[in-house]
Short mmCIF file of C-alpha atoms and ligand atoms in Angstrom, two decimals:
data_model
loop_
_atom_site.label_atom_id
_atom_site.label_comp_id
_atom_site.label_asym_id
_atom_site.label_seq_id
_atom_site.Cartn_x
_atom_site.Cartn_y
_atom_site.Cartn_z
CA LEU A 1 18.60 20.00 13.12
CA LYS A 2 17.72 22.92 10.84
CA LYS A 3 16.56 21.56 7.50
CA ILE A 4 14.86 18.34 6.47
CA GLY A 5 13.49 17.02 3.19
CA VAL A 6 10.41 14.96 2.40
CA LEU A 7 9.59 12.88 -0.66
CA THR A 8 7.05 10.32 -1.83
CA SER A 9 8.20 7.45 -3.99
CA GLY A 10 6.80 4.34 -5.72
CA GLY A 11 3.06 3.85 -6.22
CA ASP A 12 0.94 6.60 -4.70
CA ALA A 13 -1.48 5.80 -1.88
CA PRO A 14 -4.39 7.74 -0.36
CA GLY A 15 -3.17 9.42 2.82
CA MET A 16 0.28 10.31 1.50
CA ASN A 17 -0.80 13.96 1.49
CA ALA A 18 -1.86 13.76 5.12
CA ALA A 19 1.60 12.32 5.88
CA ILE A 20 3.36 15.14 3.98
CA ARG A 21 1.24 17.66 5.88
CA ALA A 22 2.18 16.09 9.22
CA VAL A 23 5.90 16.12 8.36
CA VAL A 24 5.82 19.75 7.25
CA ARG A 25 3.72 21.05 10.13
CA LYS A 26 5.52 19.05 12.82
CA ALA A 27 8.92 20.22 11.57
CA ILE A 28 7.86 23.86 11.38
CA TYR A 29 6.38 23.52 14.88
CA HIS A 30 9.94 22.65 15.98
CA ASN A 31 11.47 25.52 13.96
CA ILE A 32 12.90 23.22 11.32
CA GLU A 33 12.75 24.17 7.64
CA VAL A 34 11.19 21.61 5.30
CA TYR A 35 12.01 21.04 1.65
CA GLY A 36 9.61 19.14 -0.58
CA ILE A 37 11.26 16.96 -3.21
CA ARG A 38 9.15 16.29 -6.28
CA TYR A 39 8.99 12.97 -8.22
CA GLY A 40 10.71 10.93 -5.52
CA TYR A 41 14.36 9.98 -5.96
CA GLN A 42 14.26 11.06 -9.61
CA GLY A 43 13.46 14.62 -8.57
CA LEU A 44 16.03 14.44 -5.80
CA MET A 45 18.83 13.63 -8.28
CA GLU A 46 17.63 16.43 -10.54
CA GLY A 47 17.35 18.97 -7.72
CA ASN A 48 13.58 19.33 -8.12
CA ILE A 49 13.32 20.75 -4.60
CA LYS A 50 11.27 23.53 -3.11
CA LYS A 51 10.93 25.03 0.36
CA MET A 52 7.56 24.35 1.95
CA ASP A 53 5.62 26.46 4.42
CA LEU A 54 2.50 25.95 6.52
CA GLY A 55 0.29 27.07 3.63
CA SER A 56 1.84 24.69 1.10
CA VAL A 57 0.19 21.78 2.88
CA GLY A 58 -3.14 23.53 3.46
CA ASP A 59 -6.27 21.93 2.02
CA ILE A 60 -4.60 18.63 1.17
CA ILE A 61 -5.49 16.35 4.11
CA HIS A 62 -8.55 15.02 2.28
CA ARG A 63 -6.94 14.59 -1.15
CA GLY A 64 -5.80 11.31 -2.67
CA GLY A 65 -2.51 11.01 -4.56
CA THR A 66 0.55 13.01 -3.54
CA ILE A 67 1.09 16.74 -4.07
CA LEU A 68 4.83 16.02 -4.30
CA ALA A 69 4.23 13.61 -7.21
CA THR A 70 5.99 10.28 -7.34
CA ALA A 71 8.12 8.11 -9.61
CA ARG A 72 9.90 4.79 -9.75
CA SER A 73 13.49 5.70 -10.63
CA GLN A 74 15.89 3.25 -12.31
CA GLU A 75 18.74 5.75 -12.33
CA PHE A 76 18.73 6.12 -8.56
CA LYS A 77 19.59 2.43 -8.30
CA THR A 78 23.06 3.23 -9.72
CA GLU A 79 26.07 4.48 -7.71
CA GLU A 80 26.18 7.65 -9.81
CA GLY A 81 22.51 8.32 -9.20
CA GLN A 82 22.93 8.00 -5.43
CA GLN A 83 25.98 10.26 -5.54
CA ARG A 84 24.00 12.89 -7.43
CA ALA A 85 21.25 12.68 -4.80
CA ILE A 86 23.73 13.21 -1.95
CA GLU A 87 25.24 16.17 -3.78
CA GLN A 88 21.80 17.78 -4.08
CA LEU A 89 21.02 17.19 -0.41
CA ASN A 90 24.33 18.78 0.58
CA LYS A 91 23.84 21.66 -1.82
CA TRP A 92 20.47 22.48 -0.24
CA GLY A 93 21.82 22.00 3.28
CA ILE A 94 19.27 19.27 4.01
CA GLU A 95 20.32 17.20 7.03
CA GLY A 96 17.68 14.46 7.14
CA LEU A 97 15.08 12.95 4.84
CA VAL A 98 11.61 11.49 5.38
CA VAL A 99 10.76 8.92 2.70
CA ILE A 100 7.09 8.04 2.28
CA GLY A 101 6.55 4.91 0.19
CA GLY A 102 6.84 1.14 0.05
CA ASP A 103 9.69 -1.35 0.14
CA GLY A 104 11.34 -0.07 -3.06
CA SER A 105 11.41 3.41 -1.52
CA PHE A 106 13.01 2.07 1.65
CA ARG A 107 15.67 0.32 -0.39
CA GLY A 108 16.49 3.78 -1.71
CA ALA A 109 16.60 5.19 1.82
CA GLN A 110 18.93 2.36 2.81
CA LYS A 111 21.33 3.41 0.05
CA LEU A 112 21.39 6.99 1.32
CA THR A 113 21.90 5.97 4.96
CA SER A 114 24.76 3.65 3.94
CA ARG A 115 26.38 6.80 2.54
CA GLY A 116 25.93 8.49 5.90
CA PHE A 117 22.75 10.43 5.15
CA PRO A 118 19.99 10.15 7.82
CA CYS A 119 16.65 8.83 6.52
CA ILE A 120 13.39 7.79 8.16
CA GLY A 121 10.81 5.68 6.30
CA VAL A 122 7.03 6.11 6.51
CA PRO A 123 5.08 3.14 5.07
CA GLY A 124 2.67 4.30 2.38
CA THR A 125 1.23 1.71 0.00
CA ILE A 126 -2.20 0.25 -0.64
CA ASP A 127 -0.68 -3.25 -0.56
CA ASN A 128 -0.18 -3.51 3.24
CA ASP A 129 2.86 -5.64 2.51
CA ILE A 130 5.45 -4.03 4.80
CA PRO A 131 6.75 -5.82 7.89
CA GLY A 132 7.08 -3.81 11.12
CA THR A 133 3.62 -2.25 10.90
CA ASP A 134 0.11 -3.62 11.21
CA PHE A 135 -1.12 -1.18 8.55
CA THR A 136 0.35 0.94 5.79
CA ILE A 137 -1.04 4.34 4.82
CA GLY A 138 -3.54 3.89 1.99
CA PHE A 139 -4.57 0.33 2.75
CA ASP A 140 -7.79 1.23 4.55
CA THR A 141 -8.97 3.60 1.81
CA SER A 142 -8.18 1.11 -0.90
CA LEU A 143 -9.89 -1.65 1.05
CA ASN A 144 -13.06 0.43 1.26
CA THR A 145 -12.92 1.13 -2.47
CA VAL A 146 -12.67 -2.61 -3.17
CA LEU A 147 -15.50 -3.32 -0.75
CA GLU A 148 -17.76 -0.79 -2.43
CA ALA A 149 -17.03 -2.47 -5.76
CA ILE A 150 -17.81 -5.93 -4.33
CA ASP A 151 -21.14 -4.67 -2.97
CA LYS A 152 -22.04 -3.26 -6.38
CA VAL A 153 -21.03 -6.39 -8.23
CA ARG A 154 -23.06 -8.41 -5.72
CA ASP A 155 -26.23 -6.55 -6.78
CA THR A 156 -25.82 -7.63 -10.37
CA ALA A 157 -24.59 -11.09 -9.35
CA THR A 158 -27.79 -11.82 -7.44
CA SER A 159 -29.99 -10.32 -10.15
CA HIS A 160 -28.43 -12.40 -12.91
CA GLU A 161 -27.54 -15.41 -10.80
CA ARG A 162 -23.99 -15.38 -12.00
CA THR A 163 -20.55 -16.05 -10.62
CA TYR A 164 -18.23 -13.07 -10.59
CA ILE A 165 -14.48 -12.90 -10.18
CA ILE A 166 -13.10 -9.63 -8.83
CA GLU A 167 -9.37 -9.07 -9.22
CA THR A 168 -7.69 -6.82 -6.66
CA MET A 169 -4.26 -5.23 -6.56
CA GLY A 170 -1.74 -5.94 -3.81
CA ARG A 171 1.32 -7.04 -5.77
CA ASN A 172 2.52 -10.22 -4.01
CA ALA A 173 0.39 -9.67 -0.93
CA GLY A 174 -3.14 -10.91 -0.36
CA ASP A 175 -4.22 -8.44 2.33
CA LEU A 176 -6.48 -6.31 0.14
CA ALA A 177 -8.23 -9.38 -1.25
CA LEU A 178 -8.53 -11.06 2.14
CA TRP A 179 -9.90 -8.08 4.07
CA ALA A 180 -12.25 -7.01 1.26
CA GLY A 181 -13.34 -10.60 0.65
CA LEU A 182 -14.13 -11.14 4.32
CA ALA A 183 -15.93 -7.80 4.62
CA GLY A 184 -17.81 -8.40 1.36
CA GLY A 185 -18.85 -11.98 2.14
CA ALA A 186 -17.02 -13.55 -0.80
CA GLU A 187 -17.43 -17.30 -1.33
CA SER A 188 -13.77 -17.72 -2.24
CA ILE A 189 -10.73 -15.58 -1.53
CA ILE A 190 -7.72 -16.55 -3.57
CA ILE A 191 -4.42 -15.11 -2.39
CA PRO A 192 -0.73 -15.81 -3.05
CA GLU A 193 0.03 -16.72 0.57
CA VAL A 194 -2.27 -19.76 0.46
CA ASP A 195 -1.79 -22.44 -2.13
CA GLU A 196 -5.34 -23.70 -2.37
CA GLU A 197 -6.14 -26.67 -4.58
CA PHE A 198 -8.16 -25.59 -7.60
CA SER A 199 -10.44 -28.56 -6.97
CA ASN A 200 -11.40 -27.06 -3.58
CA ILE A 201 -12.53 -23.84 -5.20
CA ILE A 202 -14.58 -25.77 -7.72
CA HIS A 203 -15.98 -27.98 -4.99
CA ARG A 204 -17.16 -24.91 -3.04
CA LEU A 205 -18.80 -23.47 -6.12
CA GLU A 206 -20.60 -26.69 -6.90
CA ARG A 207 -21.65 -27.27 -3.33
CA SER A 208 -23.23 -23.83 -3.05
CA ARG A 209 -25.07 -24.44 -6.34
CA GLU A 210 -26.39 -27.71 -4.95
CA ARG A 211 -27.88 -25.88 -2.01
CA GLY A 212 -29.67 -23.59 -4.42
CA LYS A 213 -27.29 -20.65 -4.45
CA ARG A 214 -27.11 -19.30 -7.97
CA HIS A 215 -24.62 -16.46 -7.53
CA SER A 216 -21.09 -16.31 -6.18
CA ILE A 217 -18.33 -13.80 -5.64
CA ILE A 218 -14.72 -14.86 -5.92
CA VAL A 219 -12.06 -12.34 -4.91
CA LEU A 220 -8.69 -13.00 -6.52
CA ALA A 221 -5.49 -11.16 -5.61
CA GLU A 222 -3.40 -10.10 -8.61
CA GLY A 223 -0.38 -11.91 -7.10
CA VAL A 224 -2.06 -15.25 -7.84
CA GLY A 225 -2.45 -14.66 -11.55
CA ASN A 226 -4.77 -13.36 -14.20
CA ALA A 227 -8.50 -13.34 -13.45
CA PHE A 228 -9.45 -13.97 -17.10
CA GLU A 229 -7.34 -17.13 -17.22
CA PHE A 230 -8.86 -18.20 -13.95
CA SER A 231 -12.32 -17.67 -15.38
CA GLU A 232 -11.47 -19.78 -18.46
CA ARG A 233 -10.26 -22.57 -16.23
CA ILE A 234 -13.49 -22.63 -14.23
CA LYS A 235 -15.48 -22.72 -17.47
CA LYS A 236 -13.40 -25.60 -18.82
CA GLU A 237 -13.68 -27.71 -15.69
CA THR A 238 -17.29 -27.04 -14.68
CA GLY A 239 -19.08 -25.40 -17.54
CA ILE A 240 -19.92 -22.54 -15.17
CA GLU A 241 -19.69 -19.12 -16.85
CA THR A 242 -18.02 -16.43 -14.78
CA ARG A 243 -17.75 -12.69 -15.36
CA VAL A 244 -14.53 -10.86 -14.54
CA THR A 245 -14.01 -7.39 -13.05
CA VAL A 246 -10.42 -6.17 -12.77
CA LEU A 247 -10.57 -3.21 -10.41
CA GLY A 248 -7.23 -1.69 -11.44
CA TYR A 249 -6.12 1.81 -10.57
CA ILE A 250 -9.33 3.02 -8.96
CA GLN A 251 -7.92 1.17 -5.94
CA ARG A 252 -5.12 3.71 -5.66
CA GLY A 253 -7.21 6.88 -5.72
CA GLY A 254 -9.82 8.70 -3.72
CA SER A 255 -10.12 10.72 -0.56
CA PRO A 256 -8.38 8.93 2.32
CA THR A 257 -10.53 7.44 5.08
CA ALA A 258 -10.35 8.84 8.62
CA GLN A 259 -8.29 5.79 9.56
CA ASP A 260 -5.67 6.56 6.89
CA ARG A 261 -5.56 10.28 7.69
CA VAL A 262 -5.02 9.65 11.39
CA LEU A 263 -2.41 6.98 10.73
CA ALA A 264 -0.58 9.25 8.27
CA SER A 265 -0.63 12.15 10.73
CA ARG A 266 0.75 10.03 13.56
CA LEU A 267 3.44 8.35 11.46
CA GLY A 268 4.53 11.52 9.67
CA ALA A 269 4.92 13.42 12.93
CA ARG A 270 6.84 10.57 14.56
CA ALA A 271 9.26 10.44 11.62
CA VAL A 272 10.20 14.08 12.29
CA GLU A 273 10.67 13.37 16.00
CA LEU A 274 13.07 10.55 15.16
CA LEU A 275 15.18 12.88 13.01
CA ILE A 276 15.20 15.40 15.88
CA GLU A 277 16.37 12.56 18.15
CA ASN A 278 19.27 12.01 15.74
CA LYS A 279 17.94 8.63 14.61
CA SER A 280 18.40 7.26 11.13
CA ASP A 281 17.67 4.12 9.14
CA ARG A 282 14.36 3.59 10.97
CA MET A 283 10.85 2.99 9.67
CA VAL A 284 7.89 4.15 11.70
CA GLY A 285 4.89 1.86 11.99
CA ILE A 286 1.85 1.01 14.06
CA ARG A 287 1.59 -2.08 16.25
CA ASN A 288 -1.49 -2.66 18.41
CA ASN A 289 -2.32 1.04 18.04
CA GLU A 290 1.10 2.13 19.35
CA ILE A 291 3.52 4.03 17.15
CA VAL A 292 6.78 2.08 16.89
CA ASP A 293 9.97 2.27 14.86
CA ASN A 294 12.22 -0.44 13.50
CA ASP A 295 15.50 -0.74 11.68
CA ILE A 296 14.95 -0.37 7.92
CA ASP A 297 17.45 -3.19 7.28
CA ASP A 298 15.30 -5.52 9.40
CA ILE A 299 12.17 -4.32 7.60
CA LEU A 300 13.72 -5.09 4.22
CA SER A 301 15.00 -8.51 5.22
CA GLY A 302 11.75 -9.34 7.04
CA LYS A 303 8.49 -10.62 5.69
CA HIS A 304 4.98 -9.29 6.06
CA HIS A 305 2.71 -11.98 7.46
CA LEU A 306 -0.84 -12.38 6.38
CA ASN A 307 -3.34 -12.91 9.18
CA LYS A 308 -3.97 -16.66 8.81
CA GLY A 309 -6.67 -16.59 11.48
CA MET A 310 -8.65 -14.18 9.34
CA TYR A 311 -8.18 -16.37 6.30
CA ASN A 312 -9.44 -19.41 8.19
CA LEU A 313 -12.40 -17.40 9.45
CA SER A 314 -13.28 -16.38 5.89
CA LYS A 315 -13.41 -20.09 5.02
CA GLU A 316 -15.59 -20.91 8.01
CA LEU A 317 -18.04 -18.14 7.18
CA SER A 318 -18.36 -18.97 3.51
CA ILE A 319 -19.33 -22.63 3.83
O1 F6P B 1 2.25 -1.11 -4.94
C1 F6P B 1 1.04 -0.54 -5.31
C2 F6P B 1 0.56 -1.12 -6.62
O2 F6P B 1 -0.67 -0.48 -6.95
C3 F6P B 1 0.38 -2.64 -6.63
O3 F6P B 1 -0.80 -3.06 -5.98
C4 F6P B 1 0.43 -2.93 -8.11
O4 F6P B 1 0.84 -4.25 -8.35
C5 F6P B 1 1.45 -1.93 -8.60
O5 F6P B 1 1.49 -0.88 -7.64
C6 F6P B 1 1.20 -1.35 -9.96
O6 F6P B 1 2.31 -0.60 -10.29
P1 F6P B 1 2.36 0.53 -11.41
O7 F6P B 1 1.84 1.78 -10.79
O8 F6P B 1 3.81 0.65 -11.73
O9 F6P B 1 1.53 0.06 -12.54
#
């Protein structure tokens, strides 16, 4: 193996830079040349490719975002787009590709491997919604950003004796909301994986008011619906006024936590080892603190499972 490529694709996540650094440094350590592909698959099709050296990944381990930039490409979903990508890879003499991103990015990798091009996936998304790994790169940083926001909202909630709804990202997954809600002591955590009766949520609110509690924090995952509509519904059914905070894109930025940097370093380096071992169509992940790899096809047909025990615990602790 002489030349590999690396790209980031889909939504950015804190720690992607640490993963790029690990890929580049690990490959160079093994005398393999590394080519950075900008703007994900879009840049790949357009030949937006540049050779990287040890210095090109210096001073990035602590930076959020991705120095390679990212995109969500529609064109790459077409046969012609994939053909163009393969042509570029051949033109540059690249023999294997590390794809850092989420499930959409792995679907892209699957297309390339089905055309005979070796790819290894590295899970990077704040959503923590990928099967085959306990954690994705970026989740821990994002979680801490959400937690900091909950703590701040709590200060004003107690001062004004109000009920606040905080909407988190996560696409169709409730992990961010669940972990942040548990860590932030939220009264209610509303996530797509659990179909909780609206009356239960109301009942909890009213019960805590009866015992004299005048403020409440509800964490709502975006996958459940719109926080403003939810707020209206509470008002209509109980007369209780709620204030809404939609956290939005701040959840995607910021300097990665130690946890994310270490995870990214371990996963990025392992991805290079797999290419050296002539493996393809695998996604690296972490299970019980061990680095593992799984078939990308299984990852894409599998389902990420929310930790139900944690959800139940959050209920027990917020009575
Ligand atoms: O997948 C990461 C994520 O931030 C999700 O949590 C969110 O639903 C989505 O991306 C937003 O996508 P976009 O960057 O296209 O607005």
